[in-house]
Amino acid sequence: MFSSPSPPRNSLTDSASIEKWSANIFNALGYFATVGLLNVHCLLGDYHSALQALKPIDAVLASKKALFSNVLACIVNTYYYMGFSYMMTRRYADATNTFAYILGYINRTKGLTDTWMDLGKTSDYCAALLTICLSLCPSKAEEYAHHLVYDNQDKLGRMQRGDEAVYAELFSFACPKFVSA
């Protein structure tokens, strides 16, 4: 009734395949260690060091073909913390691009995997932080307004009119919970 599984095509019996396999493992561990270091620096409030921690994989992040892009939660959290670090170092244009990219990525992959449902809260955080960045760097507001839900568009208008309570509300909602607002 069931067919027996075929032996793996690429077995780990010869030294060349063992070296390739171990190189891939070390490469993956390096990526995830870098992402973990980013999270730790954000936890400590050292946002410049958090961005410096991404330097080894900066070219890979720019190409948008990172190893961890296969793990949706990893790429969303990486871009969330990277965007938050940009925002806290007052690099609002970079933060805007980062949040807009990850929100677009979530929208493109929505429904392709089961894990995107778990990331709804993180995408809400990214949208709230994008709203803050757009109010502080209004030159890009028209370009990225389609990423905002109606409620955030209303809040963006209130922030542009100088309502500081909206800033505090969005920041306390969207900042990592280890940061006190």
PDB file of C-alpha atoms in Angstrom:
ATOM      1  CA  MET A   1       0.000   0.000   0.000  1.00  0.00           C
ATOM      2  CA  PHE A   2       2.717   2.486   0.948  1.00  0.00           C
ATOM      3  CA  SER A   3       5.883   2.666  -1.027  1.00  0.00           C
ATOM      4  CA  SER A   4       9.115   2.497   0.871  1.00  0.00           C
ATOM      5  CA  PRO A   5      10.970   5.790   1.076  1.00  0.00           C
ATOM      6  CA  SER A   6      13.800   6.116  -1.360  1.00  0.00           C
ATOM      7  CA  PRO A   7      17.274   6.648   0.053  1.00  0.00           C
ATOM      8  CA  PRO A   8      18.393  10.256   0.116  1.00  0.00           C
ATOM      9  CA  ARG A   9      20.083  11.367  -3.058  1.00  0.00           C
ATOM     10  CA  ASN A  10      22.684  13.351  -1.205  1.00  0.00           C
ATOM     11  CA  SER A  11      23.906  11.158   1.625  1.00  0.00           C
ATOM     12  CA  LEU A  12      26.481  12.259   4.134  1.00  0.00           C
ATOM     13  CA  THR A  13      28.940   9.479   3.445  1.00  0.00           C
ATOM     14  CA  ASP A  14      31.600  11.305   1.485  1.00  0.00           C
ATOM     15  CA  SER A  15      33.703  14.123   2.910  1.00  0.00           C
ATOM     16  CA  ALA A  16      32.624  16.703   0.290  1.00  0.00           C
ATOM     17  CA  SER A  17      28.957  16.464   1.241  1.00  0.00           C
ATOM     18  CA  ILE A  18      29.822  16.550   4.956  1.00  0.00           C
ATOM     19  CA  GLU A  19      31.819  19.760   4.423  1.00  0.00           C
ATOM     20  CA  LYS A  20      28.988  21.311   2.412  1.00  0.00           C
ATOM     21  CA  TRP A  21      26.432  20.323   5.040  1.00  0.00           C
ATOM     22  CA  SER A  22      28.521  21.681   7.917  1.00  0.00           C
ATOM     23  CA  ALA A  23      29.194  24.914   6.007  1.00  0.00           C
ATOM     24  CA  ASN A  24      25.444  25.386   5.562  1.00  0.00           C
ATOM     25  CA  ILE A  25      24.844  24.732   9.256  1.00  0.00           C
ATOM     26  CA  PHE A  26      27.513  27.243  10.294  1.00  0.00           C
ATOM     27  CA  ASN A  27      26.099  29.766   7.830  1.00  0.00           C
ATOM     28  CA  ALA A  28      22.588  29.331   9.263  1.00  0.00           C
ATOM     29  CA  LEU A  29      23.857  29.542  12.845  1.00  0.00           C
ATOM     30  CA  GLY A  30      25.696  32.737  11.974  1.00  0.00           C
ATOM     31  CA  TYR A  31      22.551  34.345  10.584  1.00  0.00           C
ATOM     32  CA  PHE A  32      20.424  33.408  13.557  1.00  0.00           C
ATOM     33  CA  ALA A  33      23.144  34.453  16.024  1.00  0.00           C
ATOM     34  CA  THR A  34      23.296  37.843  14.316  1.00  0.00           C
ATOM     35  CA  VAL A  35      19.528  38.222  14.588  1.00  0.00           C
ATOM     36  CA  GLY A  36      19.722  37.216  18.253  1.00  0.00           C
ATOM     37  CA  LEU A  37      22.440  39.801  18.828  1.00  0.00           C
ATOM     38  CA  LEU A  38      20.192  42.435  17.233  1.00  0.00           C
ATOM     39  CA  ASN A  39      17.425  41.516  19.683  1.00  0.00           C
ATOM     40  CA  VAL A  40      19.776  41.596  22.675  1.00  0.00           C
ATOM     41  CA  HIS A  41      21.118  45.043  21.780  1.00  0.00           C
ATOM     42  CA  CYS A  42      17.555  46.327  21.407  1.00  0.00           C
ATOM     43  CA  LEU A  43      16.712  44.788  24.777  1.00  0.00           C
ATOM     44  CA  LEU A  44      19.615  46.684  26.307  1.00  0.00           C
ATOM     45  CA  GLY A  45      18.626  49.921  24.557  1.00  0.00           C
ATOM     46  CA  ASP A  46      21.866  50.104  22.554  1.00  0.00           C
ATOM     47  CA  TYR A  47      20.393  50.841  19.132  1.00  0.00           C
ATOM     48  CA  HIS A  48      23.651  51.870  17.451  1.00  0.00           C
ATOM     49  CA  SER A  49      25.190  48.517  18.395  1.00  0.00           C
ATOM     50  CA  ALA A  50      22.036  46.755  17.218  1.00  0.00           C
ATOM     51  CA  LEU A  51      22.519  48.243  13.774  1.00  0.00           C
ATOM     52  CA  GLN A  52      26.243  47.461  13.903  1.00  0.00           C
ATOM     53  CA  ALA A  53      25.375  43.833  14.668  1.00  0.00           C
ATOM     54  CA  LEU A  54      23.659  43.651  11.277  1.00  0.00           C
ATOM     55  CA  LYS A  55      26.785  44.724   9.375  1.00  0.00           C
ATOM     56  CA  PRO A  56      27.944  41.129   8.638  1.00  0.00           C
ATOM     57  CA  ILE A  57      24.675  40.346   6.873  1.00  0.00           C
ATOM     58  CA  ASP A  58      23.959  43.849   5.557  1.00  0.00           C
ATOM     59  CA  ALA A  59      24.633  42.938   1.917  1.00  0.00           C
ATOM     60  CA  VAL A  60      22.360  39.927   2.223  1.00  0.00           C
ATOM     61  CA  LEU A  61      19.599  42.046   3.766  1.00  0.00           C
ATOM     62  CA  ALA A  62      19.934  44.556   0.940  1.00  0.00           C
ATOM     63  CA  SER A  63      19.542  41.823  -1.657  1.00  0.00           C
ATOM     64  CA  LYS A  64      16.357  40.626   0.118  1.00  0.00           C
ATOM     65  CA  LYS A  65      17.472  37.009  -0.361  1.00  0.00           C
ATOM     66  CA  ALA A  66      18.512  36.192   3.154  1.00  0.00           C
ATOM     67  CA  LEU A  67      18.795  32.678   4.466  1.00  0.00           C
ATOM     68  CA  PHE A  68      16.274  33.423   7.179  1.00  0.00           C
ATOM     69  CA  SER A  69      13.697  34.682   4.653  1.00  0.00           C
ATOM     70  CA  ASN A  70      12.394  31.128   4.565  1.00  0.00           C
ATOM     71  CA  VAL A  71      11.408  31.528   8.214  1.00  0.00           C
ATOM     72  CA  LEU A  72       8.702  34.182   8.161  1.00  0.00           C
ATOM     73  CA  ALA A  73       8.816  34.922  11.890  1.00  0.00           C
ATOM     74  CA  CYS A  74      12.578  35.480  11.726  1.00  0.00           C
ATOM     75  CA  ILE A  75      12.486  37.949   8.851  1.00  0.00           C
ATOM     76  CA  VAL A  76       9.544  39.856  10.326  1.00  0.00           C
ATOM     77  CA  ASN A  77      11.225  40.155  13.726  1.00  0.00           C
ATOM     78  CA  THR A  78      14.558  41.101  12.133  1.00  0.00           C
ATOM     79  CA  TYR A  79      13.004  43.937  10.159  1.00  0.00           C
ATOM     80  CA  TYR A  80      10.853  45.009  13.135  1.00  0.00           C
ATOM     81  CA  TYR A  81      13.886  45.365  15.413  1.00  0.00           C
ATOM     82  CA  MET A  82      15.985  46.881  12.639  1.00  0.00           C
ATOM     83  CA  GLY A  83      13.276  49.461  11.894  1.00  0.00           C
ATOM     84  CA  PHE A  84      12.814  50.167  15.584  1.00  0.00           C
ATOM     85  CA  SER A  85      16.578  50.715  15.948  1.00  0.00           C
ATOM     86  CA  TYR A  86      16.559  53.079  12.965  1.00  0.00           C
ATOM     87  CA  MET A  87      13.661  54.986  14.497  1.00  0.00           C
ATOM     88  CA  MET A  88      15.338  55.273  17.891  1.00  0.00           C
ATOM     89  CA  THR A  89      18.529  56.579  16.256  1.00  0.00           C
ATOM     90  CA  ARG A  90      16.426  59.178  14.398  1.00  0.00           C
ATOM     91  CA  ARG A  91      16.994  57.657  10.984  1.00  0.00           C
ATOM     92  CA  TYR A  92      13.320  58.015  10.109  1.00  0.00           C
ATOM     93  CA  ALA A  93      13.687  57.574   6.346  1.00  0.00           C
ATOM     94  CA  ASP A  94      15.497  54.249   6.832  1.00  0.00           C
ATOM     95  CA  ALA A  95      12.923  53.162   9.410  1.00  0.00           C
ATOM     96  CA  THR A  96      10.115  54.073   7.025  1.00  0.00           C
ATOM     97  CA  ASN A  97      11.658  51.998   4.233  1.00  0.00           C
ATOM     98  CA  THR A  98      12.206  49.077   6.614  1.00  0.00           C
ATOM     99  CA  PHE A  99       8.668  49.046   8.003  1.00  0.00           C
ATOM    100  CA  ALA A 100       7.130  49.536   4.559  1.00  0.00           C
ATOM    101  CA  TYR A 101       9.175  46.660   3.154  1.00  0.00           C
ATOM    102  CA  ILE A 102       8.200  44.214   5.879  1.00  0.00           C
ATOM    103  CA  LEU A 103       4.520  45.203   5.749  1.00  0.00           C
ATOM    104  CA  GLY A 104       4.559  44.659   1.997  1.00  0.00           C
ATOM    105  CA  TYR A 105       6.310  41.326   2.496  1.00  0.00           C
ATOM    106  CA  ILE A 106       3.681  40.227   5.008  1.00  0.00           C
ATOM    107  CA  ASN A 107       0.891  41.252   2.616  1.00  0.00           C
ATOM    108  CA  ARG A 108       2.516  39.378  -0.278  1.00  0.00           C
ATOM    109  CA  THR A 109       3.009  36.180   1.719  1.00  0.00           C
ATOM    110  CA  LYS A 110      -0.333  36.328   3.521  1.00  0.00           C
ATOM    111  CA  GLY A 111      -2.057  33.023   3.006  1.00  0.00           C
ATOM    112  CA  LEU A 112       0.989  31.225   1.625  1.00  0.00           C
ATOM    113  CA  THR A 113       1.936  29.841   5.021  1.00  0.00           C
ATOM    114  CA  ASP A 114       0.101  29.140   8.244  1.00  0.00           C
ATOM    115  CA  THR A 115       2.504  31.181  10.366  1.00  0.00           C
ATOM    116  CA  TRP A 116       1.470  34.574   9.000  1.00  0.00           C
ATOM    117  CA  MET A 117      -1.616  34.464  11.218  1.00  0.00           C
ATOM    118  CA  ASP A 118       0.657  34.483  14.262  1.00  0.00           C
ATOM    119  CA  LEU A 119       2.385  37.621  13.005  1.00  0.00           C
ATOM    120  CA  GLY A 120      -0.693  39.841  12.856  1.00  0.00           C
ATOM    121  CA  LYS A 121       0.270  41.579  16.078  1.00  0.00           C
ATOM    122  CA  THR A 122       3.813  42.261  14.847  1.00  0.00           C
ATOM    123  CA  SER A 123       2.469  43.687  11.583  1.00  0.00           C
ATOM    124  CA  ASP A 124       0.180  45.953  13.637  1.00  0.00           C
ATOM    125  CA  TYR A 125       3.252  47.096  15.583  1.00  0.00           C
ATOM    126  CA  CYS A 126       5.119  47.781  12.332  1.00  0.00           C
ATOM    127  CA  ALA A 127       2.151  49.752  10.963  1.00  0.00           C
ATOM    128  CA  ALA A 128       1.979  51.852  14.130  1.00  0.00           C
ATOM    129  CA  LEU A 129       5.726  52.560  14.035  1.00  0.00           C
ATOM    130  CA  LEU A 130       5.454  53.358  10.315  1.00  0.00           C
ATOM    131  CA  THR A 131       2.772  55.903  11.191  1.00  0.00           C
ATOM    132  CA  ILE A 132       5.109  57.554  13.693  1.00  0.00           C
ATOM    133  CA  CYS A 133       7.966  57.611  11.167  1.00  0.00           C
ATOM    134  CA  LEU A 134       5.734  59.079   8.458  1.00  0.00           C
ATOM    135  CA  SER A 135       4.690  61.893  10.776  1.00  0.00           C
ATOM    136  CA  LEU A 136       8.348  62.651  11.571  1.00  0.00           C
ATOM    137  CA  CYS A 137       9.531  62.278   7.958  1.00  0.00           C
ATOM    138  CA  PRO A 138       6.529  63.513   5.941  1.00  0.00           C
ATOM    139  CA  SER A 139       8.289  63.538   2.580  1.00  0.00           C
ATOM    140  CA  LYS A 140       7.531  59.830   2.175  1.00  0.00           C
ATOM    141  CA  ALA A 141       3.958  59.920   3.502  1.00  0.00           C
ATOM    142  CA  GLU A 142       2.208  59.721   0.130  1.00  0.00           C
ATOM    143  CA  GLU A 143       4.452  56.888  -1.033  1.00  0.00           C
ATOM    144  CA  TYR A 144       3.690  54.611   1.930  1.00  0.00           C
ATOM    145  CA  ALA A 145       0.170  55.651   2.922  1.00  0.00           C
ATOM    146  CA  HIS A 146      -1.293  52.465   1.417  1.00  0.00           C
ATOM    147  CA  HIS A 147       0.377  50.445   4.212  1.00  0.00           C
ATOM    148  CA  LEU A 148      -1.667  52.221   6.860  1.00  0.00           C
ATOM    149  CA  VAL A 149      -5.104  51.169   7.947  1.00  0.00           C
ATOM    150  CA  TYR A 150      -7.767  53.852   8.211  1.00  0.00           C
ATOM    151  CA  ASP A 151      -7.331  54.275  11.973  1.00  0.00           C
ATOM    152  CA  ASN A 152      -3.609  54.936  11.568  1.00  0.00           C
ATOM    153  CA  GLN A 153      -4.262  57.387   8.713  1.00  0.00           C
ATOM    154  CA  ASP A 154      -6.486  59.359  11.083  1.00  0.00           C
ATOM    155  CA  LYS A 155      -3.770  59.243  13.756  1.00  0.00           C
ATOM    156  CA  LEU A 156      -1.176  60.357  11.201  1.00  0.00           C
ATOM    157  CA  GLY A 157      -3.241  63.466  10.505  1.00  0.00           C
ATOM    158  CA  ARG A 158      -3.615  64.170  14.223  1.00  0.00           C
ATOM    159  CA  MET A 159       0.143  63.766  14.760  1.00  0.00           C
ATOM    160  CA  GLN A 160       0.913  66.117  11.884  1.00  0.00           C
ATOM    161  CA  ARG A 161      -1.318  68.689  13.594  1.00  0.00           C
ATOM    162  CA  GLY A 162       0.824  68.320  16.743  1.00  0.00           C
ATOM    163  CA  ASP A 163      -1.183  65.964  18.974  1.00  0.00           C
ATOM    164  CA  GLU A 164       1.539  64.492  21.216  1.00  0.00           C
ATOM    165  CA  ALA A 165      -0.866  62.108  22.952  1.00  0.00           C
ATOM    166  CA  VAL A 166      -1.153  60.105  19.734  1.00  0.00           C
ATOM    167  CA  TYR A 167       2.629  59.707  19.602  1.00  0.00           C
ATOM    168  CA  ALA A 168       2.642  58.346  23.141  1.00  0.00           C
ATOM    169  CA  GLU A 169      -0.295  56.030  22.434  1.00  0.00           C
ATOM    170  CA  LEU A 170       1.216  54.527  19.270  1.00  0.00           C
ATOM    171  CA  PHE A 171       4.693  54.254  20.751  1.00  0.00           C
ATOM    172  CA  SER A 172       3.507  52.525  23.929  1.00  0.00           C
ATOM    173  CA  PHE A 173       1.453  50.112  21.798  1.00  0.00           C
ATOM    174  CA  ALA A 174       4.150  49.302  19.252  1.00  0.00           C
ATOM    175  CA  CYS A 175       7.460  49.506  21.073  1.00  0.00           C
ATOM    176  CA  PRO A 176       9.041  46.278  22.279  1.00  0.00           C
ATOM    177  CA  LYS A 177       7.605  45.568  25.694  1.00  0.00           C
ATOM    178  CA  PHE A 178      10.978  45.795  27.392  1.00  0.00           C
ATOM    179  CA  VAL A 179      11.136  49.485  26.493  1.00  0.00           C
ATOM    180  CA  SER A 180       9.220  51.664  28.898  1.00  0.00           C
ATOM    181  CA  ALA A 181       7.269  54.352  27.164  1.00  0.00           C
TER     182      ALA A 181
END
